[in-house]
């Protein structure tokens, strides 16, 4: 491909540089385009627009490939731990043994919350959705940790990243406990990240809580699968919020708000609701017909980037089987519905034509339910895992010399300038 693209507009030809990444599509650099053509480009939903340069995550949606810093998601999910992946995303390389130990220690010793912070939870209604609590509570972190809000100080940026990764499970577990009406459980430094989180969620003062290695491993793997996903809606929200110089805690709260939507992180809750609504295998054809009649979408299916099987869904399906076996729910009717729905959809022309495959959310709902979480917690768990991706992308943006405040343009189709009409003269 030539190193420049040419656009002819208004009798003028404009040369636009073509930039090459290490892999993936080249990009046409349109930064000077407006100055030279006096026109904007139009791309609602950013279907063709690269908003930044990044070295963190690569997705080839047609081939079903997801790499973090060059490592395949399947290998990371099988062989790594969530904290290993956190270090990788944040620093660019896998840690050696000493670096891992230090990182684990740092994260573990940042898991506690300021005592005053707990009072925030009491202000919410008991039936508040845990994501509503998360959005509010995480935003409030900037009121507590003033010594890590200077975005121009690299050390403070790293401390805020550690604090967010470490405290998010504690906040999430508190949102869950508050929602279920049980007392808060404090973190313990002798447990792993996933063990600590499960204990803070499921232990009660009335009985001992014993870690289950299969369930702990599944939780850790679910965190790995959701750790980062390139420039998705919530990550782009974090970058956009951060582009104004907002502090990292406020930016992550913005990301959580975006993640909540059913087209994004809320999809696993919707996917489980859908499986419950279908209920039994014999109702699947009728449900599929409703999808084809465009009355609703098949939740947990389709993806803006993957036009092939989501590689995370492969690992999630395996994890789902392991968890259901461990908790003795192998014959869960919802699993039967899910497997059959997947089989039918993958062989149906409607879905094949549109390249609709199961995404990570299709099996995560059943798995999380088997781990003991209610549907309201699903997106919260996603937020816990994605925090490292958000903060790594935010940090990369702040450290990019080319970074500017994000300010999209628009195609204005509203009224032209007109005189103000006083209220008594209006029709
Ligand atoms: N069920 C049925 N049809 C679908 C679905 C679906 N889940 N997803 C897309 N389609 C159809 C659309 O109707 C459209 O058909 P048409 O060309 O005949 O009009 C075509 O596929 C393309 O759909 P778009 O909406 O243009 O695709 P887009 O890339 O914008 O959407 C999205 C991606 C939002 C994820 C979509 O597939 C969807 O709504 N899926 C269900 C929600 C979901 O599972 N979200 C989780 C995403 S993964 C994550 O956030 C971790």
Short mmCIF file of C-alpha atoms and ligand atoms in Angstrom, two decimals:
data_model
loop_
_atom_site.label_atom_id
_atom_site.label_comp_id
_atom_site.label_asym_id
_atom_site.label_seq_id
_atom_site.Cartn_x
_atom_site.Cartn_y
_atom_site.Cartn_z
CA UNK A 1 0.00 0.00 0.00
CA UNK A 2 1.21 3.56 -0.76
CA UNK A 3 2.35 5.67 2.17
CA UNK A 4 -0.26 8.30 1.48
CA UNK A 5 -3.95 8.24 0.70
CA UNK A 6 -5.42 10.84 -1.65
CA UNK A 7 -8.81 12.41 -1.20
CA UNK A 8 -10.27 14.62 -3.93
CA UNK A 9 -12.69 17.15 -2.58
CA UNK A 10 -13.89 20.50 -3.95
CA UNK A 11 -11.47 20.30 -6.88
CA UNK A 12 -8.51 19.83 -4.54
CA UNK A 13 -6.50 16.68 -3.85
CA UNK A 14 -5.33 16.16 -0.28
CA UNK A 15 -2.52 13.77 0.63
CA UNK A 16 -3.06 11.98 3.91
CA UNK A 17 -0.26 9.91 5.50
CA UNK A 18 -0.89 6.22 6.08
CA UNK A 19 0.43 4.96 9.41
CA UNK A 20 1.36 1.33 10.01
CA UNK A 21 0.95 -0.58 13.23
CA UNK A 22 2.86 -3.77 14.11
CA UNK A 23 -0.19 -5.71 12.88
CA UNK A 24 -3.82 -4.99 12.02
CA UNK A 25 -5.19 -2.50 9.52
CA UNK A 26 -3.12 0.57 8.60
CA UNK A 27 -4.72 3.89 9.47
CA UNK A 28 -5.16 7.02 7.39
CA UNK A 29 -3.95 9.97 9.45
CA UNK A 30 -6.68 12.59 9.06
CA UNK A 31 -5.43 15.01 11.72
CA UNK A 32 -4.68 17.72 9.13
CA UNK A 33 -7.73 16.88 7.02
CA UNK A 34 -10.05 19.59 8.37
CA UNK A 35 -7.45 22.34 8.04
CA UNK A 36 -6.86 21.41 4.39
CA UNK A 37 -10.38 20.53 3.24
CA UNK A 38 -12.68 22.54 5.51
CA UNK A 39 -14.79 19.39 5.93
CA UNK A 40 -15.05 16.89 8.77
CA UNK A 41 -15.18 13.11 8.55
CA UNK A 42 -18.36 11.42 9.80
CA UNK A 43 -18.21 8.16 11.77
CA UNK A 44 -20.89 7.77 14.47
CA UNK A 45 -20.07 4.76 16.67
CA UNK A 46 -16.40 4.94 15.57
CA UNK A 47 -16.80 1.99 13.21
CA UNK A 48 -13.83 3.10 11.07
CA UNK A 49 -11.94 5.46 13.35
CA UNK A 50 -8.85 4.70 15.43
CA UNK A 51 -9.03 7.09 18.38
CA UNK A 52 -5.51 6.48 19.68
CA UNK A 53 -2.25 4.58 19.32
CA UNK A 54 -1.94 1.70 21.79
CA UNK A 55 0.50 -1.11 22.64
CA UNK A 56 -1.70 -2.93 25.13
CA UNK A 57 -4.26 -5.18 23.42
CA UNK A 58 -4.71 -6.46 19.89
CA UNK A 59 -7.88 -8.02 18.50
CA UNK A 60 -8.32 -9.63 15.11
CA UNK A 61 -12.09 -9.96 15.10
CA UNK A 62 -12.27 -11.95 11.86
CA UNK A 63 -9.78 -14.55 13.07
CA UNK A 64 -11.10 -14.56 16.67
CA UNK A 65 -7.74 -13.53 18.15
CA UNK A 66 -7.20 -11.53 21.34
CA UNK A 67 -3.66 -10.71 22.49
CA UNK A 68 -2.55 -8.81 25.58
CA UNK A 69 0.93 -7.33 25.01
CA UNK A 70 1.35 -10.10 22.41
CA UNK A 71 0.19 -13.02 24.59
CA UNK A 72 -2.88 -15.04 23.57
CA UNK A 73 -5.86 -14.77 25.91
CA UNK A 74 -6.29 -18.57 25.93
CA UNK A 75 -2.70 -19.10 27.16
CA UNK A 76 -3.02 -16.37 29.77
CA UNK A 77 -6.32 -17.82 31.03
CA UNK A 78 -4.84 -21.33 31.25
CA UNK A 79 -1.36 -20.59 32.58
CA UNK A 80 -1.30 -17.18 34.19
CA UNK A 81 -2.96 -15.52 37.19
CA UNK A 82 -5.00 -12.34 37.22
CA UNK A 83 -2.26 -10.40 39.04
CA UNK A 84 0.30 -11.62 36.49
CA UNK A 85 -1.98 -10.25 33.75
CA UNK A 86 -2.47 -6.99 35.69
CA UNK A 87 1.30 -6.50 35.83
CA UNK A 88 1.58 -7.34 32.13
CA UNK A 89 -1.09 -4.84 31.10
CA UNK A 90 0.26 -2.11 33.35
CA UNK A 91 3.99 -2.54 32.68
CA UNK A 92 4.15 -4.10 29.21
CA UNK A 93 6.05 -7.27 30.21
CA UNK A 94 5.33 -10.30 32.37
CA UNK A 95 6.93 -9.90 35.81
CA UNK A 96 9.88 -12.05 36.89
CA UNK A 97 9.45 -13.93 40.20
CA UNK A 98 10.73 -11.05 42.37
CA UNK A 99 8.65 -8.46 40.51
CA UNK A 100 5.56 -10.68 40.85
CA UNK A 101 6.10 -11.07 44.58
CA UNK A 102 6.52 -7.33 45.05
CA UNK A 103 3.46 -6.54 42.92
CA UNK A 104 1.30 -9.08 44.76
CA UNK A 105 2.46 -7.62 48.07
CA UNK A 106 1.69 -4.05 46.92
CA UNK A 107 -1.80 -4.94 45.72
CA UNK A 108 -2.55 -7.03 48.81
CA UNK A 109 -1.50 -4.21 51.14
CA UNK A 110 -3.74 -1.68 49.37
CA UNK A 111 -6.98 -3.66 49.66
CA UNK A 112 -8.34 -1.95 52.77
CA UNK A 113 -10.61 1.07 52.47
CA UNK A 114 -10.48 4.23 54.55
CA UNK A 115 -12.79 3.61 57.51
CA UNK A 116 -14.81 6.72 56.65
CA UNK A 117 -15.44 5.31 53.20
CA UNK A 118 -17.74 2.62 54.61
CA UNK A 119 -20.25 5.30 55.62
CA UNK A 120 -20.96 5.93 51.95
CA UNK A 121 -22.67 2.59 51.62
CA UNK A 122 -25.16 3.35 54.41
CA UNK A 123 -26.48 6.26 52.34
CA UNK A 124 -27.84 3.96 49.64
CA UNK A 125 -31.21 2.22 49.72
CA UNK A 126 -30.84 -1.48 50.54
CA UNK A 127 -32.34 -2.40 47.18
CA UNK A 128 -29.91 -0.18 45.26
CA UNK A 129 -28.42 -1.95 42.24
CA UNK A 130 -24.79 -2.79 43.11
CA UNK A 131 -23.68 -1.02 39.89
CA UNK A 132 -25.35 2.19 41.12
CA UNK A 133 -23.35 1.82 44.34
CA UNK A 134 -20.16 1.14 42.38
CA UNK A 135 -20.57 4.22 40.19
CA UNK A 136 -21.02 6.45 43.22
CA UNK A 137 -18.52 4.82 45.55
CA UNK A 138 -15.62 4.59 43.07
CA UNK A 139 -16.07 8.24 42.11
CA UNK A 140 -15.78 9.05 45.83
CA UNK A 141 -12.29 7.50 46.01
CA UNK A 142 -10.85 10.78 44.72
CA UNK A 143 -12.12 12.42 47.91
CA UNK A 144 -9.97 10.03 50.00
CA UNK A 145 -6.69 9.52 48.19
CA UNK A 146 -5.52 13.06 47.42
CA UNK A 147 -1.91 11.93 47.31
CA UNK A 148 -2.47 9.96 44.10
CA UNK A 149 -4.55 12.35 42.00
CA UNK A 150 -1.76 14.38 40.38
CA UNK A 151 -1.84 12.94 36.89
CA UNK A 152 1.46 14.60 35.96
CA UNK A 153 3.43 12.64 38.55
CA UNK A 154 4.36 9.13 37.26
CA UNK A 155 4.64 7.78 40.80
CA UNK A 156 1.18 9.02 41.73
CA UNK A 157 -0.20 7.53 38.52
CA UNK A 158 1.21 4.13 39.51
CA UNK A 159 -0.05 4.42 43.10
CA UNK A 160 -3.55 5.24 41.87
CA UNK A 161 -3.40 2.21 39.55
CA UNK A 162 -2.38 -0.05 42.47
CA UNK A 163 -5.07 1.43 44.68
CA UNK A 164 -7.79 0.93 42.08
CA UNK A 165 -6.81 -2.69 41.31
CA UNK A 166 -6.57 -3.46 45.04
CA UNK A 167 -9.64 -1.65 46.35
CA UNK A 168 -12.11 -2.47 43.60
CA UNK A 169 -12.81 -6.02 44.94
CA UNK A 170 -13.30 -4.62 48.45
CA UNK A 171 -15.78 -2.01 47.19
CA UNK A 172 -17.55 -4.57 44.99
CA UNK A 173 -17.85 -7.04 47.88
CA UNK A 174 -19.25 -4.27 50.09
CA UNK A 175 -21.82 -3.35 47.41
CA UNK A 176 -22.82 -7.03 47.39
CA UNK A 177 -22.97 -7.37 51.18
CA UNK A 178 -24.98 -4.16 51.48
CA UNK A 179 -27.38 -5.39 48.80
CA UNK A 180 -27.85 -8.74 50.59
CA UNK A 181 -28.09 -7.18 54.08
CA UNK A 182 -25.03 -8.94 55.51
CA UNK A 183 -22.14 -7.41 57.49
CA UNK A 184 -19.06 -6.22 55.62
CA UNK A 185 -16.07 -8.56 55.61
CA UNK A 186 -12.58 -7.02 55.67
CA UNK A 187 -9.82 -8.22 53.34
CA UNK A 188 -7.16 -10.64 54.60
CA UNK A 189 -3.54 -10.40 53.52
CA UNK A 190 -2.83 -14.16 53.57
CA UNK A 191 -5.28 -14.87 50.74
CA UNK A 192 -4.90 -14.56 46.97
CA UNK A 193 -6.72 -11.84 45.04
CA UNK A 194 -9.58 -14.13 43.94
CA UNK A 195 -9.80 -15.95 47.30
CA UNK A 196 -9.95 -12.67 49.13
CA UNK A 197 -12.72 -11.42 46.89
CA UNK A 198 -14.81 -14.60 47.22
CA UNK A 199 -14.32 -14.55 50.99
CA UNK A 200 -15.36 -10.90 51.26
CA UNK A 201 -18.49 -11.79 49.26
CA UNK A 202 -19.49 -15.13 50.77
CA UNK A 203 -18.16 -15.45 54.29
CA UNK A 204 -20.51 -14.67 57.18
CA UNK A 205 -19.65 -14.29 60.89
CA UNK A 206 -21.75 -17.35 61.75
CA UNK A 207 -19.50 -19.89 60.05
CA UNK A 208 -16.01 -20.45 58.71
CA UNK A 209 -15.38 -19.89 55.01
CA UNK A 210 -13.09 -22.33 53.27
CA UNK A 211 -11.59 -21.54 49.86
CA UNK A 212 -12.45 -23.98 47.08
CA UNK A 213 -9.54 -24.21 44.60
CA UNK A 214 -11.77 -24.94 41.58
CA UNK A 215 -14.04 -21.98 42.28
CA UNK A 216 -11.12 -19.69 43.14
CA UNK A 217 -9.37 -20.62 39.90
CA UNK A 218 -12.61 -20.01 37.98
CA UNK A 219 -13.00 -16.56 39.56
CA UNK A 220 -9.40 -15.69 38.75
CA UNK A 221 -9.88 -16.87 35.16
CA UNK A 222 -13.07 -14.82 34.78
CA UNK A 223 -11.08 -11.78 35.93
CA UNK A 224 -8.37 -12.57 33.34
CA UNK A 225 -10.94 -12.92 30.55
CA UNK A 226 -12.38 -9.48 31.28
CA UNK A 227 -9.15 -7.64 32.08
CA UNK A 228 -8.90 -5.56 28.91
CA UNK A 229 -10.44 -5.38 25.48
CA UNK A 230 -8.81 -2.61 23.50
CA UNK A 231 -10.84 0.56 22.74
CA UNK A 232 -14.31 -0.67 23.76
CA UNK A 233 -17.03 1.77 24.90
CA UNK A 234 -16.07 1.92 28.59
CA UNK A 235 -12.34 2.14 27.89
CA UNK A 236 -12.93 4.91 25.39
CA UNK A 237 -15.06 6.62 28.04
CA UNK A 238 -12.19 6.39 30.53
CA UNK A 239 -9.77 7.81 27.94
CA UNK A 240 -12.16 10.62 27.00
CA UNK A 241 -12.81 11.53 30.64
CA UNK A 242 -9.07 11.37 31.32
CA UNK A 243 -8.22 13.50 28.28
CA UNK A 244 -9.47 16.58 30.12
CA UNK A 245 -6.98 15.92 32.92
CA UNK A 246 -9.60 14.47 35.32
CA UNK A 247 -8.15 12.34 38.13
CA UNK A 248 -7.96 8.56 37.62
CA UNK A 249 -10.62 7.67 40.21
CA UNK A 250 -13.16 9.96 38.50
CA UNK A 251 -12.22 8.47 35.10
CA UNK A 252 -12.76 4.91 36.30
CA UNK A 253 -16.16 5.90 37.74
CA UNK A 254 -17.05 7.18 34.23
CA UNK A 255 -15.95 3.83 32.78
CA UNK A 256 -18.15 1.96 35.27
CA UNK A 257 -21.17 4.07 34.25
CA UNK A 258 -20.60 3.19 30.60
CA UNK A 259 -20.02 -0.49 31.34
CA UNK A 260 -23.42 -0.74 33.01
CA UNK A 261 -25.35 -0.59 29.70
CA UNK A 262 -26.94 -3.81 28.37
CA UNK A 263 -25.08 -3.54 25.04
CA UNK A 264 -21.77 -3.69 26.96
CA UNK A 265 -21.11 -5.08 30.47
CA UNK A 266 -24.79 -5.49 31.28
CA UNK A 267 -25.10 -8.17 28.59
CA UNK A 268 -24.21 -11.14 30.86
CA UNK A 269 -27.12 -10.26 33.16
CA UNK A 270 -29.38 -9.96 30.10
CA UNK A 271 -28.04 -13.24 28.66
CA UNK A 272 -28.92 -15.11 31.85
CA UNK A 273 -32.37 -13.48 31.95
CA UNK A 274 -32.87 -14.58 28.36
CA UNK A 275 -31.91 -18.20 29.15
CA UNK A 276 -34.35 -18.15 32.08
CA UNK A 277 -37.07 -16.71 29.86
CA UNK A 278 -36.54 -19.46 27.27
CA UNK A 279 -36.52 -21.96 30.15
CA UNK A 280 -36.55 -25.22 28.20
CA UNK A 281 -34.93 -26.49 25.02
CA UNK A 282 -38.27 -26.94 23.22
CA UNK A 283 -38.94 -23.17 23.42
CA UNK A 284 -35.73 -22.28 21.52
CA UNK A 285 -37.16 -22.31 17.95
CA UNK A 286 -39.95 -19.92 18.97
CA UNK A 287 -37.39 -17.62 20.64
CA UNK A 288 -35.11 -17.69 17.61
CA UNK A 289 -38.08 -16.73 15.43
CA UNK A 290 -38.61 -13.68 17.67
CA UNK A 291 -34.97 -12.69 17.07
CA UNK A 292 -35.44 -13.04 13.30
CA UNK A 293 -38.63 -10.96 13.50
CA UNK A 294 -36.42 -8.34 15.21
CA UNK A 295 -38.54 -8.27 18.34
CA UNK A 296 -35.40 -8.67 20.45
CA UNK A 297 -31.73 -9.62 20.15
CA UNK A 298 -30.04 -12.81 21.19
CA UNK A 299 -28.13 -11.60 24.23
CA UNK A 300 -24.56 -12.84 24.59
CA UNK A 301 -24.34 -13.07 20.81
CA UNK A 302 -22.65 -10.73 18.37
CA UNK A 303 -19.83 -8.30 18.84
CA UNK A 304 -18.72 -5.09 17.19
CA UNK A 305 -15.24 -6.48 16.59
CA UNK A 306 -15.50 -10.31 16.63
CA UNK A 307 -17.02 -11.66 13.48
CA UNK A 308 -15.89 -15.12 14.58
CA UNK A 309 -16.08 -17.10 17.85
CA UNK A 310 -15.00 -14.80 20.71
CA UNK A 311 -11.82 -16.53 22.05
CA UNK A 312 -12.92 -15.60 25.57
CA UNK A 313 -16.19 -17.49 25.06
CA UNK A 314 -14.21 -20.71 24.42
CA UNK A 315 -12.45 -20.43 27.80
CA UNK A 316 -15.67 -19.31 29.50
CA UNK A 317 -17.59 -22.32 28.20
CA UNK A 318 -14.91 -24.65 29.65
CA UNK A 319 -14.87 -22.76 32.96
CA UNK A 320 -18.66 -22.96 33.06
CA UNK A 321 -18.55 -26.77 32.83
CA UNK A 322 -15.84 -26.97 35.55
CA UNK A 323 -17.79 -24.76 37.96
CA UNK A 324 -21.12 -26.51 37.40
CA UNK A 325 -19.45 -29.88 37.96
CA UNK A 326 -17.81 -28.65 41.16
CA UNK A 327 -21.04 -27.29 42.64
CA UNK A 328 -22.99 -30.36 41.50
CA UNK A 329 -25.11 -28.45 38.96
CA UNK A 330 -24.02 -30.26 35.83
CA UNK A 331 -27.62 -30.85 34.87
CA UNK A 332 -28.56 -27.20 35.22
CA UNK A 333 -31.42 -26.79 32.70
CA UNK A 334 -30.09 -23.36 31.75
CA UNK A 335 -26.80 -24.93 30.60
CA UNK A 336 -28.79 -27.30 28.40
CA UNK A 337 -30.68 -24.33 26.93
CA UNK A 338 -27.41 -22.43 26.37
CA UNK A 339 -25.67 -25.33 24.61
CA UNK A 340 -28.64 -26.04 22.38
CA UNK A 341 -29.22 -22.35 21.62
CA UNK A 342 -25.57 -22.02 20.63
CA UNK A 343 -25.78 -25.13 18.43
CA UNK A 344 -28.91 -23.94 16.64
CA UNK A 345 -27.72 -20.35 16.20
CA UNK A 346 -24.35 -21.44 14.81
CA UNK A 347 -26.05 -23.52 12.12
CA UNK A 348 -28.79 -21.02 11.26
CA UNK A 349 -28.36 -18.92 8.09
CA UNK A 350 -29.63 -15.73 9.82
CA UNK A 351 -26.77 -15.82 12.33
CA UNK A 352 -24.14 -17.19 9.92
CA UNK A 353 -24.86 -14.42 7.39
CA UNK A 354 -24.46 -11.72 10.05
CA UNK A 355 -21.41 -13.43 11.59
CA UNK A 356 -23.08 -13.64 15.00
CA UNK A 357 -21.18 -15.89 17.40
CA UNK A 358 -21.40 -16.30 21.18
CA UNK A 359 -19.43 -13.63 23.03
CA UNK A 360 -17.83 -13.90 26.49
CA UNK A 361 -21.13 -13.01 28.16
CA UNK A 362 -23.04 -15.97 26.82
CA UNK A 363 -21.61 -18.43 29.36
CA UNK A 364 -20.44 -16.05 32.06
CA UNK A 365 -23.93 -15.53 33.52
CA UNK A 366 -24.52 -19.25 34.18
CA UNK A 367 -21.00 -19.58 35.61
CA UNK A 368 -21.32 -16.61 37.94
CA UNK A 369 -24.73 -17.79 39.12
CA UNK A 370 -23.18 -21.19 39.96
CA UNK A 371 -20.43 -19.38 41.90
CA UNK A 372 -23.21 -17.88 44.04
CA UNK A 373 -23.61 -14.39 42.57
CA UNK A 374 -27.02 -12.89 41.80
CA UNK A 375 -27.46 -11.37 38.33
CA UNK A 376 -27.16 -7.83 39.74
CA UNK A 377 -23.51 -8.57 40.58
CA UNK A 378 -22.43 -9.73 37.13
CA UNK A 379 -21.53 -6.34 35.73
CA UNK A 380 -19.86 -5.44 39.03
CA UNK A 381 -17.50 -8.40 38.61
CA UNK A 382 -16.79 -7.25 35.07
CA UNK A 383 -15.91 -3.80 36.46
CA UNK A 384 -13.53 -5.32 39.03
CA UNK A 385 -11.68 -7.17 36.27
CA UNK A 386 -11.72 -4.35 33.70
CA UNK A 387 -10.29 -1.81 36.15
CA UNK A 388 -6.74 -2.87 35.25
CA UNK A 389 -7.47 -2.43 31.54
CA UNK A 390 -9.04 0.97 32.09
CA UNK A 391 -6.18 2.25 34.24
CA UNK A 392 -3.49 0.83 31.93
CA UNK A 393 -5.12 2.52 28.93
CA UNK A 394 -5.55 5.76 30.89
CA UNK A 395 -1.89 5.68 31.91
CA UNK A 396 -0.79 4.96 28.34
CA UNK A 397 -2.81 7.95 27.14
CA UNK A 398 -1.35 10.35 29.72
CA UNK A 399 2.16 9.15 28.82
CA UNK A 400 1.57 9.55 25.05
CA UNK A 401 3.22 12.79 23.82
CA UNK A 402 0.50 13.06 21.12
CA UNK A 403 -2.35 13.11 23.65
CA UNK A 404 -4.90 15.91 23.39
CA UNK A 405 -8.29 16.54 24.95
CA UNK A 406 -10.86 14.39 23.11
CA UNK A 407 -13.23 16.65 21.22
CA UNK A 408 -15.26 15.02 18.43
CA UNK A 409 -16.87 17.10 15.71
CA UNK A 410 -20.46 16.86 14.47
CA UNK A 411 -22.67 17.10 11.43
CA UNK A 412 -25.05 19.86 12.47
CA UNK A 413 -28.61 19.46 11.11
CA UNK A 414 -30.43 21.81 13.53
CA UNK A 415 -32.00 25.24 13.05
CA UNK A 416 -30.08 28.09 11.47
CA UNK A 417 -29.59 31.32 13.38
CA UNK A 418 -32.96 32.98 14.12
CA UNK A 419 -34.24 35.81 16.33
CA UNK A 420 -35.38 35.08 19.89
CA UNK A 421 -39.20 35.09 20.33
CA UNK A 422 -40.58 36.42 23.65
CA UNK A 423 -42.98 33.99 25.37
CA UNK A 424 -46.13 36.11 24.67
CA UNK A 425 -45.33 36.12 20.94
CA UNK A 426 -44.85 32.35 20.60
CA UNK A 427 -47.53 30.37 18.76
N1 LIG B 1 -29.04 -10.86 18.04
C1 LIG B 1 -29.65 -10.77 16.83
N2 LIG B 1 -29.22 -10.00 15.83
C2 LIG B 1 -28.10 -9.29 16.06
C3 LIG B 1 -27.40 -9.35 17.28
C4 LIG B 1 -27.90 -10.18 18.29
N3 LIG B 1 -27.30 -10.27 19.46
N4 LIG B 1 -26.31 -8.54 17.22
C5 LIG B 1 -26.34 -7.99 15.99
N5 LIG B 1 -27.42 -8.45 15.29
C6 LIG B 1 -27.76 -8.16 13.90
C7 LIG B 1 -28.38 -6.78 13.75
O1 LIG B 1 -29.78 -6.81 13.83
C8 LIG B 1 -27.89 -6.38 12.37
O2 LIG B 1 -28.69 -7.06 11.43
P1 LIG B 1 -29.07 -6.34 10.02
O3 LIG B 1 -27.78 -6.13 9.31
O4 LIG B 1 -30.00 -7.29 9.34
O5 LIG B 1 -29.73 -5.03 10.40
C9 LIG B 1 -26.51 -7.00 12.27
O6 LIG B 1 -26.53 -8.12 13.17
C10 LIG B 1 -25.39 -6.05 12.70
O7 LIG B 1 -25.73 -5.51 13.98
P2 LIG B 1 -25.16 -4.16 14.58
O8 LIG B 1 -26.06 -3.69 15.67
O9 LIG B 1 -24.87 -3.21 13.46
O10 LIG B 1 -23.78 -4.65 15.16
P3 LIG B 1 -22.89 -3.85 16.17
O11 LIG B 1 -21.50 -4.21 15.86
O12 LIG B 1 -23.22 -2.41 16.19
O13 LIG B 1 -23.37 -4.46 17.57
C11 LIG B 1 -23.46 -5.50 19.68
C12 LIG B 1 -22.58 -5.16 18.45
C13 LIG B 1 -24.00 -4.22 20.32
C14 LIG B 1 -22.58 -6.23 20.71
C15 LIG B 1 -24.63 -6.41 19.22
O14 LIG B 1 -24.14 -7.59 18.61
C16 LIG B 1 -25.57 -6.76 20.37
O15 LIG B 1 -26.48 -5.97 20.68
N6 LIG B 1 -25.38 -7.98 21.01
C17 LIG B 1 -26.18 -8.36 22.14
C18 LIG B 1 -25.64 -7.72 23.39
C19 LIG B 1 -24.34 -8.36 23.86
O16 LIG B 1 -24.23 -9.57 23.96
N7 LIG B 1 -23.38 -7.50 24.19
C20 LIG B 1 -22.10 -7.95 24.72
C21 LIG B 1 -20.99 -7.45 23.89
S1 LIG B 1 -19.49 -8.16 24.51
C22 LIG B 1 -19.08 -7.24 25.84
O17 LIG B 1 -19.45 -6.12 26.04
C23 LIG B 1 -18.21 -7.93 26.78
#
